[in-house]
Short mmCIF file of C-alpha atoms and ligand atoms in Angstrom, two decimals:
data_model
loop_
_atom_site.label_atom_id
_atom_site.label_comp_id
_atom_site.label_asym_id
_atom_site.label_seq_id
_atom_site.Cartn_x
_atom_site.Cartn_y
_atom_site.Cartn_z
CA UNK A 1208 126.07 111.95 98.19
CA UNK A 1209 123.21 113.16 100.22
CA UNK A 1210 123.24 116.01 102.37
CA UNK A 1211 120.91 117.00 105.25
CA UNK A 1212 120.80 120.34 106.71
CA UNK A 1213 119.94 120.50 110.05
CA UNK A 1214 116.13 122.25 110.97
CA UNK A 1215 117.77 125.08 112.56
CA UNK A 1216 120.13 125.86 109.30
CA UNK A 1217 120.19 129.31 107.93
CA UNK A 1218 119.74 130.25 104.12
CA UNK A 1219 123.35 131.03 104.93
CA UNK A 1220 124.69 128.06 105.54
CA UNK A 1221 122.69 126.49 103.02
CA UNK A 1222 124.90 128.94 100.27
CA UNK A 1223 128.48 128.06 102.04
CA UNK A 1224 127.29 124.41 101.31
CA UNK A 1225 126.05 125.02 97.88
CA UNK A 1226 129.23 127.17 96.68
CA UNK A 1227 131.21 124.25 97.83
CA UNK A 1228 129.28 121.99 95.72
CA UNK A 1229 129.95 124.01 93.04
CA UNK A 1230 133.37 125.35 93.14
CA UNK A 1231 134.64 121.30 92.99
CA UNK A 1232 132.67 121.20 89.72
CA UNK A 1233 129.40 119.48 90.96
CA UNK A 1234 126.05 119.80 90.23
CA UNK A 1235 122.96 118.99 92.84
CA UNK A 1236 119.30 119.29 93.54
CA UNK A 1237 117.56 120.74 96.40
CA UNK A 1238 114.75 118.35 97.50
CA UNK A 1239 112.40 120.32 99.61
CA UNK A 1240 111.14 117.90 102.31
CA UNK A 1241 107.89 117.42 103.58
CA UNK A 1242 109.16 118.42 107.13
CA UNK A 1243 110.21 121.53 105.58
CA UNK A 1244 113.67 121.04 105.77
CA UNK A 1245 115.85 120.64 102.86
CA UNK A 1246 118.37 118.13 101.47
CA UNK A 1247 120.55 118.28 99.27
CA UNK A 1248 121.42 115.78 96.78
CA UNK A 1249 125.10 115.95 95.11
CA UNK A 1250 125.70 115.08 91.91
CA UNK A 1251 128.63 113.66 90.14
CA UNK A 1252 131.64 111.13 90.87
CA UNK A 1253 132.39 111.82 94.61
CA UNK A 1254 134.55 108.80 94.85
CA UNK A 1255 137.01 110.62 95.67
CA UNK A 1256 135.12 112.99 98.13
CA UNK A 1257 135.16 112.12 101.89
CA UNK A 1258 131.77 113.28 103.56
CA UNK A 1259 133.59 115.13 106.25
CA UNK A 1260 134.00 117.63 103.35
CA UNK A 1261 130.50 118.43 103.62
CA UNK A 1262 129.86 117.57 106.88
CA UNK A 1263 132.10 119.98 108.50
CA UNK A 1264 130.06 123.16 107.60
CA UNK A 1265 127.71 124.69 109.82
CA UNK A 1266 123.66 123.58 109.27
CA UNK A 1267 124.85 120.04 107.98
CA UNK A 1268 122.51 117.39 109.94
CA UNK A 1269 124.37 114.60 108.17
CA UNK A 1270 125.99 113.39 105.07
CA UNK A 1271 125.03 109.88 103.67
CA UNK A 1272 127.03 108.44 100.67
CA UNK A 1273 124.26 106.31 98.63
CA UNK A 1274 126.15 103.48 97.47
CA UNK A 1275 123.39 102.21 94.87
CA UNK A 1276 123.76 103.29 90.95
CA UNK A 1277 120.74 105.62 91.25
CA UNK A 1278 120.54 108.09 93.84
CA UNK A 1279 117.51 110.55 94.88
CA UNK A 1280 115.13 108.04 93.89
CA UNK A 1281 116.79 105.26 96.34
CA UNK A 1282 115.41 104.76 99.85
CA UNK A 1283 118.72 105.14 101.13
CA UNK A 1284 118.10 108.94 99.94
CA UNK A 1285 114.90 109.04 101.78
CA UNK A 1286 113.07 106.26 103.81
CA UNK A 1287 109.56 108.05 103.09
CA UNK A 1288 107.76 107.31 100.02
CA UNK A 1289 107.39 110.43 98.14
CA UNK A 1290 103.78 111.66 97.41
CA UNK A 1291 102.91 113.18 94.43
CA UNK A 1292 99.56 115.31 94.96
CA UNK A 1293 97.62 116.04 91.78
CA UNK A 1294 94.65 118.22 93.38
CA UNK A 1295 93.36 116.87 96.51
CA UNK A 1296 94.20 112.83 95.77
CA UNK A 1297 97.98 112.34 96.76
CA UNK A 1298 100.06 109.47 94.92
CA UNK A 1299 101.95 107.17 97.54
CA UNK A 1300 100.09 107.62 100.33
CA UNK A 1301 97.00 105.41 102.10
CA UNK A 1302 94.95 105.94 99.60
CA UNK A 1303 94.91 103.43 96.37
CA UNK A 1304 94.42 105.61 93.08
CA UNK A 1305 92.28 104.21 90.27
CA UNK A 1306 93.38 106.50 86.84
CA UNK A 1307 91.15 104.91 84.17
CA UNK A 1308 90.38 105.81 80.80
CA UNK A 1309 90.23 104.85 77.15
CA UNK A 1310 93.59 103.89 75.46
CA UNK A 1311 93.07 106.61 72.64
CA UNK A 1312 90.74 109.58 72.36
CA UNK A 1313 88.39 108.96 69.42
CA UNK A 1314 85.10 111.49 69.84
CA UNK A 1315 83.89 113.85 71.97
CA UNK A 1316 80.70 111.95 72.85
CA UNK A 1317 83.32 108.62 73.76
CA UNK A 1318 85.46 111.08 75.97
CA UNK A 1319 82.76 112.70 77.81
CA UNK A 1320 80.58 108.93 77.95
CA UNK A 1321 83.79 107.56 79.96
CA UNK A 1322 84.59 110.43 81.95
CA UNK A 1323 81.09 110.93 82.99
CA UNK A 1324 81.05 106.85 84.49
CA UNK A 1325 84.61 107.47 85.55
CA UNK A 1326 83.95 110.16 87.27
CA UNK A 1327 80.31 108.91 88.95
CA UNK A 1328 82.56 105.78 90.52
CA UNK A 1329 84.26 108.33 92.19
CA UNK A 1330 87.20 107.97 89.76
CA UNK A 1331 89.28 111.26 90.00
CA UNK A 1332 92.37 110.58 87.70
CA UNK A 1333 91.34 110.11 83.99
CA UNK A 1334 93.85 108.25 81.19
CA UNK A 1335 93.52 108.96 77.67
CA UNK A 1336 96.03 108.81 74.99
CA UNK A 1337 95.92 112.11 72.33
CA UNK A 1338 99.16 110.75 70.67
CA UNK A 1339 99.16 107.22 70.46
CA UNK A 1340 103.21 105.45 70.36
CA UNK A 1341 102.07 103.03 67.67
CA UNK A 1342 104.08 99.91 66.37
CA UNK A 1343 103.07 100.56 62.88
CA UNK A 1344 103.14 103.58 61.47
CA UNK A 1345 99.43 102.55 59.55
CA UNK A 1346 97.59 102.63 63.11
CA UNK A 1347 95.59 105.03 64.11
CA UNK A 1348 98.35 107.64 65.61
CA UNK A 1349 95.62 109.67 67.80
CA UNK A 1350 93.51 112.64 68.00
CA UNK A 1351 96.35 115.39 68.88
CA UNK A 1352 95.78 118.59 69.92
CA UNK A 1353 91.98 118.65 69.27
CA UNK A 1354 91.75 115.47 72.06
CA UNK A 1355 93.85 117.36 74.54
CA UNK A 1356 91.05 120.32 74.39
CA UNK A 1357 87.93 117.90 74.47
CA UNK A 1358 89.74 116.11 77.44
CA UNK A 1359 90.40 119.39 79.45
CA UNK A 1360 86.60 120.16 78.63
CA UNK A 1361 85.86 116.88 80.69
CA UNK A 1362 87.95 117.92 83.51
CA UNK A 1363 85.83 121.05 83.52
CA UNK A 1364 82.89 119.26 83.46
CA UNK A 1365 83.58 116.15 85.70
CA UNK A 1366 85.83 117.65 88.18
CA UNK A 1367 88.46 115.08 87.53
CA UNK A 1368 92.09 115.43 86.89
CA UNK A 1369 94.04 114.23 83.44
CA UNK A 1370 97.27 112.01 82.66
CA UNK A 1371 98.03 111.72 79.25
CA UNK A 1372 100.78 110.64 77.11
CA UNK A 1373 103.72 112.86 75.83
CA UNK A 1374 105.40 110.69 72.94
CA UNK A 1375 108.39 113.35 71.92
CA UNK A 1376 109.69 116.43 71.15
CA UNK A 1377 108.28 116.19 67.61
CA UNK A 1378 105.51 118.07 65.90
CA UNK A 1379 102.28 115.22 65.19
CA UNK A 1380 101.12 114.74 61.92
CA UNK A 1381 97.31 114.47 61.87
CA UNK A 1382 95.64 111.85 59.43
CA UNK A 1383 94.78 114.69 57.20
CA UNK A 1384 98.31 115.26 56.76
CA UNK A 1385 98.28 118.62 58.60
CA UNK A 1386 101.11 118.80 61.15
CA UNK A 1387 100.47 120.99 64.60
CA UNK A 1388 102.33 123.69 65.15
CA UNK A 1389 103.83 122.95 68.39
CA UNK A 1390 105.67 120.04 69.67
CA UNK A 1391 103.72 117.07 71.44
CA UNK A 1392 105.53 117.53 74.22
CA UNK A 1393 104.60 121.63 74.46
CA UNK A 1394 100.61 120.39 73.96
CA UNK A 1395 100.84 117.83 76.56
CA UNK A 1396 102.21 120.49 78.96
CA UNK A 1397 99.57 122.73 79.28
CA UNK A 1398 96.61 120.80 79.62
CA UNK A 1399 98.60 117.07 81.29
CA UNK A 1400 98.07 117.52 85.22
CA UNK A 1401 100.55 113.92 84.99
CA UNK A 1402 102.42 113.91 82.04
CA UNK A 1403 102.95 109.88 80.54
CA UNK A 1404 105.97 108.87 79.49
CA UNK A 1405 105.48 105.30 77.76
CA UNK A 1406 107.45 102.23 78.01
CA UNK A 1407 108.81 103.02 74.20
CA UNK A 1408 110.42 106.29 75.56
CA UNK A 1409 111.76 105.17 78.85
CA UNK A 1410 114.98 105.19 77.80
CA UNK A 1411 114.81 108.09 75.83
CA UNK A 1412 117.04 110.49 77.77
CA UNK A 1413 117.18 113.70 75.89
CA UNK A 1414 113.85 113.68 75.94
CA UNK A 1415 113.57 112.54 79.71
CA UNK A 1416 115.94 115.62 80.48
CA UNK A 1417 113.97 117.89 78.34
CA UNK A 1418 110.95 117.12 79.76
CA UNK A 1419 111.66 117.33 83.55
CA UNK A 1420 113.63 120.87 82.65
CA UNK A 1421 110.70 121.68 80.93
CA UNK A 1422 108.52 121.11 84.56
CA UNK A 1423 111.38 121.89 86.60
CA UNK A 1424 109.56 125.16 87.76
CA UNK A 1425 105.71 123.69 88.05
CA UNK A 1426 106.71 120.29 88.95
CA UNK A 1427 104.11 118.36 86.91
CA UNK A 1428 103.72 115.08 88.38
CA UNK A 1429 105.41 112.56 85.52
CA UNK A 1430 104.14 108.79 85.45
CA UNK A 1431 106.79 106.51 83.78
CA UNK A 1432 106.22 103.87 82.75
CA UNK A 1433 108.56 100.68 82.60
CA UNK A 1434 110.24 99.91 79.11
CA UNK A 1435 108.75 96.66 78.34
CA UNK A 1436 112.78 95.13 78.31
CA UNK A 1437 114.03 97.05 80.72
CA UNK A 1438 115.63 96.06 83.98
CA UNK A 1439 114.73 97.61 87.36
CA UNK A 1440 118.01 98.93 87.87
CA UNK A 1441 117.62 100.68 83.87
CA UNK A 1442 114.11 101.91 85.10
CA UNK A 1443 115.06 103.19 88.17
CA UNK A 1444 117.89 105.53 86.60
CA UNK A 1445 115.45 106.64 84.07
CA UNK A 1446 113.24 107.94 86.87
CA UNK A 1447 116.58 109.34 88.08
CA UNK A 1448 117.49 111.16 84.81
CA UNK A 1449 113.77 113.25 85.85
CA UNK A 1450 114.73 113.97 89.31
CA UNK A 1451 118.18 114.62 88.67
CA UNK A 1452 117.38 117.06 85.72
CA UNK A 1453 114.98 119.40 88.47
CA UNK A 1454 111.45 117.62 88.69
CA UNK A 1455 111.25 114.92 91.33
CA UNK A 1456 107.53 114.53 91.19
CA UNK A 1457 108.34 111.08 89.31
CA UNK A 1458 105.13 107.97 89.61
CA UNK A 1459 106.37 104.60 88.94
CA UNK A 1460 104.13 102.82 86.34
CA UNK A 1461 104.71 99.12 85.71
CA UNK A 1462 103.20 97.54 82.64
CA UNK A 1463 104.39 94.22 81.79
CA UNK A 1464 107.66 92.44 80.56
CA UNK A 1465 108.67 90.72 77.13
CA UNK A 1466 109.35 87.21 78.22
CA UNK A 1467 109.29 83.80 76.22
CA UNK A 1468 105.26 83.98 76.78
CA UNK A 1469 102.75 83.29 74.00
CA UNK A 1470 100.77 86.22 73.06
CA UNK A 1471 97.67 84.48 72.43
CA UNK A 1472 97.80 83.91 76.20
CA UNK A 1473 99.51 87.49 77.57
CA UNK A 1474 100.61 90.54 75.55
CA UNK A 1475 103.42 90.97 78.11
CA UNK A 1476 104.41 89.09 81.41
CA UNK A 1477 102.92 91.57 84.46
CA UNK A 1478 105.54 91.99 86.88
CA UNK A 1479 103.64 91.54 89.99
CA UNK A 1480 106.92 90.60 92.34
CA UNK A 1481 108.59 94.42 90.83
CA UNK A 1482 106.07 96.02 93.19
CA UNK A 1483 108.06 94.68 96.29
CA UNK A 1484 111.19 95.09 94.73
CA UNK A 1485 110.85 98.98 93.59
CA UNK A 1486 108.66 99.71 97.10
CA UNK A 1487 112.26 98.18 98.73
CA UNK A 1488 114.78 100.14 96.41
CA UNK A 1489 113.06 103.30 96.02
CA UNK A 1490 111.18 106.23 97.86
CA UNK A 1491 108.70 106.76 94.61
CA UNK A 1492 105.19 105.93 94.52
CA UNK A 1493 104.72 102.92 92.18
CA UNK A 1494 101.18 102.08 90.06
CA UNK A 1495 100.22 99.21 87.98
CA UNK A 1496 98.72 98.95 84.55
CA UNK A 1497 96.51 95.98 84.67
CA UNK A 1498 95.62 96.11 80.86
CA UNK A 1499 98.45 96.16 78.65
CA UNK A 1500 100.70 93.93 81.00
CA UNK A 1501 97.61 90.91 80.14
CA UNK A 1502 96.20 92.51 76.84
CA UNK A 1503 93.15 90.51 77.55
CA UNK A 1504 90.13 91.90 79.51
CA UNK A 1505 89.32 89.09 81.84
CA UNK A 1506 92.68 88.94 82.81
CA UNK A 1507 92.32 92.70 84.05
CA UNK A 1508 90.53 91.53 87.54
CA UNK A 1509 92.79 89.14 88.53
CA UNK A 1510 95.86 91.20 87.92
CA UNK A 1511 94.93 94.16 89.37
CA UNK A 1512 93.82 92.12 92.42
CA UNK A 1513 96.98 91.05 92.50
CA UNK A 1514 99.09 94.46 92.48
CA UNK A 1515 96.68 95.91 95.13
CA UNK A 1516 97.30 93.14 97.32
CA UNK A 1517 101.48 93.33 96.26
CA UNK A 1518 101.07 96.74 97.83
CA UNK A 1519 101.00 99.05 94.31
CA UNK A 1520 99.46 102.43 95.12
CA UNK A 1521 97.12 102.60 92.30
CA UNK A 1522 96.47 101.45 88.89
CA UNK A 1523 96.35 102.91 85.16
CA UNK A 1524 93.80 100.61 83.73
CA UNK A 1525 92.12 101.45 80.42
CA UNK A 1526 88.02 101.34 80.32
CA UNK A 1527 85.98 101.73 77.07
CA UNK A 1528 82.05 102.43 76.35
CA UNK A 1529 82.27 99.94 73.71
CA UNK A 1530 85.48 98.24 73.61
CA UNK A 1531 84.72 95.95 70.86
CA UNK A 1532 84.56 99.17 68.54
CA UNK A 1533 87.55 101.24 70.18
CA UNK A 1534 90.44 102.66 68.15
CA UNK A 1535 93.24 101.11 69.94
CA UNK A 1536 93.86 98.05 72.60
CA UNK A 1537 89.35 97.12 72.91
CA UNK A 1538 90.67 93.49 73.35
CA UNK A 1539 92.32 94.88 77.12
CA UNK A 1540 90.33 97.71 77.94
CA UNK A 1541 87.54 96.66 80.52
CA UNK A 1542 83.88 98.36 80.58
CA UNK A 1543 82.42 100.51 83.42
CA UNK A 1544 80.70 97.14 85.41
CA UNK A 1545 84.07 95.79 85.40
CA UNK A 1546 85.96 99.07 86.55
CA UNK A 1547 83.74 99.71 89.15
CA UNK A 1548 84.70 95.69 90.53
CA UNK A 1549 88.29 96.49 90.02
CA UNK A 1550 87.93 100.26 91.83
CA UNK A 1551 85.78 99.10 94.67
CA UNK A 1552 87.83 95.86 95.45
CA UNK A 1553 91.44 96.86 94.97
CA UNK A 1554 90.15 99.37 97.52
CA UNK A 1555 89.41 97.29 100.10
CA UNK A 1556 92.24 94.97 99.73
CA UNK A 1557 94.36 98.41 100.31
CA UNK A 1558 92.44 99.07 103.33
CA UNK A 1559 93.70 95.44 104.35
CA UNK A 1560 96.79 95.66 103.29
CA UNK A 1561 97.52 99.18 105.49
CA UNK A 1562 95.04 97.53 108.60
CA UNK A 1563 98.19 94.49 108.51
CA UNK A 1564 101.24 96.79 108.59
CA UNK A 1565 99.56 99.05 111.21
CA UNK A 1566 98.33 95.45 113.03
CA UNK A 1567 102.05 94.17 112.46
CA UNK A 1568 103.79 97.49 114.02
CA UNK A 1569 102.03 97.19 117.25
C1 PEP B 2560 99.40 103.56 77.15
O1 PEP B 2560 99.34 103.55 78.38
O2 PEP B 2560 98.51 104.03 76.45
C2 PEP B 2560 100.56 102.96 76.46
C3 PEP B 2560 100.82 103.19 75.19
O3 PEP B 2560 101.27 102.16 77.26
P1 PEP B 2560 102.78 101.61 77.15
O4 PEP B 2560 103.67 102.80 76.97
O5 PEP B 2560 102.95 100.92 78.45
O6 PEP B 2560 102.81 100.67 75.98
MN1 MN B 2561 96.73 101.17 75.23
#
């Protein structure tokens, strides 16, 4: 159940409303809006809660009852898309967000060769994986900690903001057999301005909880990404597990399916028509990844053509100096001629895109 407090209500009435929450054994989550007034999102069965309960207090606007499984992250909770700002680029909004990077970290000289191109294209969201969620435990498993420091030093020296992956609460073991002292997740906090959840851990809830409890306070912006055989309706309450648990700054990140396709032809299936139907169902901005829904380079274009023009607000696509020698996923990862194509037109089909709606409103 969703409550809105009028514009004239008092920190007052806000508190009566609150203590009622509570007292019938409820939780809930302030949302601050962007018009500056609040609402307030109930949590817990209320089936057997009328909304006159609420509504009857003083500085209640209105009560709505959101009738699908997830809740704050529904457009029935809120009919504007949420924008995430990291610096001065905003997630959700007009503009169309290119985040590009390598899949892993490998060198200093390959981290500061891609953010320097990245970053010249006008690029302002780098990717780059320091722990790597790898199907076999014999692959490369990433640079750790030491990559998280030489990819801060880029955003020093480029101007450019990070998003990297957080792959658990565990400590990472480096190839030398050292393990870190902290937890991946307690690196990735303070140097991630998005912190990456992959498709492996999208259903990972205690570690979804912990995480946006974790960021509750700084609300880091979180990307999540789609479990590669996972519905909508199981992605959508993931993202709902964030926002429920105090961090609603939640990006939607689609990556590709498993379906009965051949590998030879696409590592997953990319869910183009999801765009629609998670712009429809929820109020979160939603990205594409380009590369690992094909897994093949030349594919990359195409798709990301594709997710522009299916209205996506940006893309995580993965770009390599030399992706013939990189560490992890060269056979997907495009080079700087090709990101600048995909940055460039994926712009301009956004600019299209928004000139339509505005052209179809009037
Ligand atoms: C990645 O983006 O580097 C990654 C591992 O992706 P996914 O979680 O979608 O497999
Ligand atoms: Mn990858």
């Amino acid at each position: 159940m969703i409550i809105h407090m009028s514009k004239d209500a008092t920190p007052d009435n806000e508190r009566i409303v609150l203590d009622r929450i509570t007292t019938r054994g409820f939780n809930y989550q302030i949302i601050h809006g962007s018009t500056g007034i609040d609402v307030i999102g109930v949590l817990g069965d209320l089936s057997g809660v009328e909304e006159s309960y609420f509504a009857e207090l003083d500085g209640v606007d209105k009560v709505v009852r959101i009738s699908k499984p997830y809740k704050m992250v529904s457009r029935e909770f809120s009919a504007a898309t949420r924008l995430i700002r990291v610096g001065d680029v905003s997630v959700g909004a007009h503009e169309f967000v290119c985040m590009a990077g390598p899949c892993s970290l490998e060198t200093e000289s390959q981290i500061m060769m891609i953010a320097g191109y990245v970053a010249g294209m006008g690029i302002k969201i780098m990717r780059g994986g320091a722990y790597k969620p790898r199907t076999s435990p014999y692959s490369f498993q990433g640079m750790g900690l030491e990559g998280l420091k030489l990819l801060a030093r880029a955003r020093e020296r480029f101007g450019l903001k990070i998003v990297t992956e957080a792959t658990g609460l565990h400590r990472h073991v480096l190839e030398n057999g050292t393990v870190e002292k902290r937890t991946v997740l307690e690196n990735v906090l303070e140097y991630a301005d998005i912190v990456q959840v992959g498709a492996r851990n999208m259903k990972s809830y205690g570690f979804l909880q912990e995480l946006a409890i974790l960021t509750k306070d700084k609300k880091t912006p979180i990307l999540l990404k789609r479990g590669d055989s996972s519905t909508i309706r199981d992605f959508l309450l993931a993202a709902e597990y964030l926002v429920a648990n105090g961090n609603p700054n939640v990006i939607l990140c689609l990556r590709g399916i498993r379906t009965f396709e051949e590998e030879k032809f696409q590592r997953y299936t990319p869910d183009i028509g999801a765009i629609a139907v998670l712009k429809k169902e929820s109020n979160l901005p939603v990205i594409f990844d380009p590369s690992h829904s094909t897994g093949y380079r030349a594919n990359v274009y195409p798709v990301s053509m594709a997710a522009a023009a299916a209205g996506a607000d940006g893309l995580l696509i993965e770009t390599h100096n030399d992706p013939s020698n990189a560490l992890c996923d060269g056979e997907q990862s495009v080079n700087r001629e090709q990101l600048l194509a995909i940055a460039n037109d994926c712009c301009r089909l956004r600019d299209l895109f928004y000139s339509s709606i505005e052209g179809n409103a009037r």
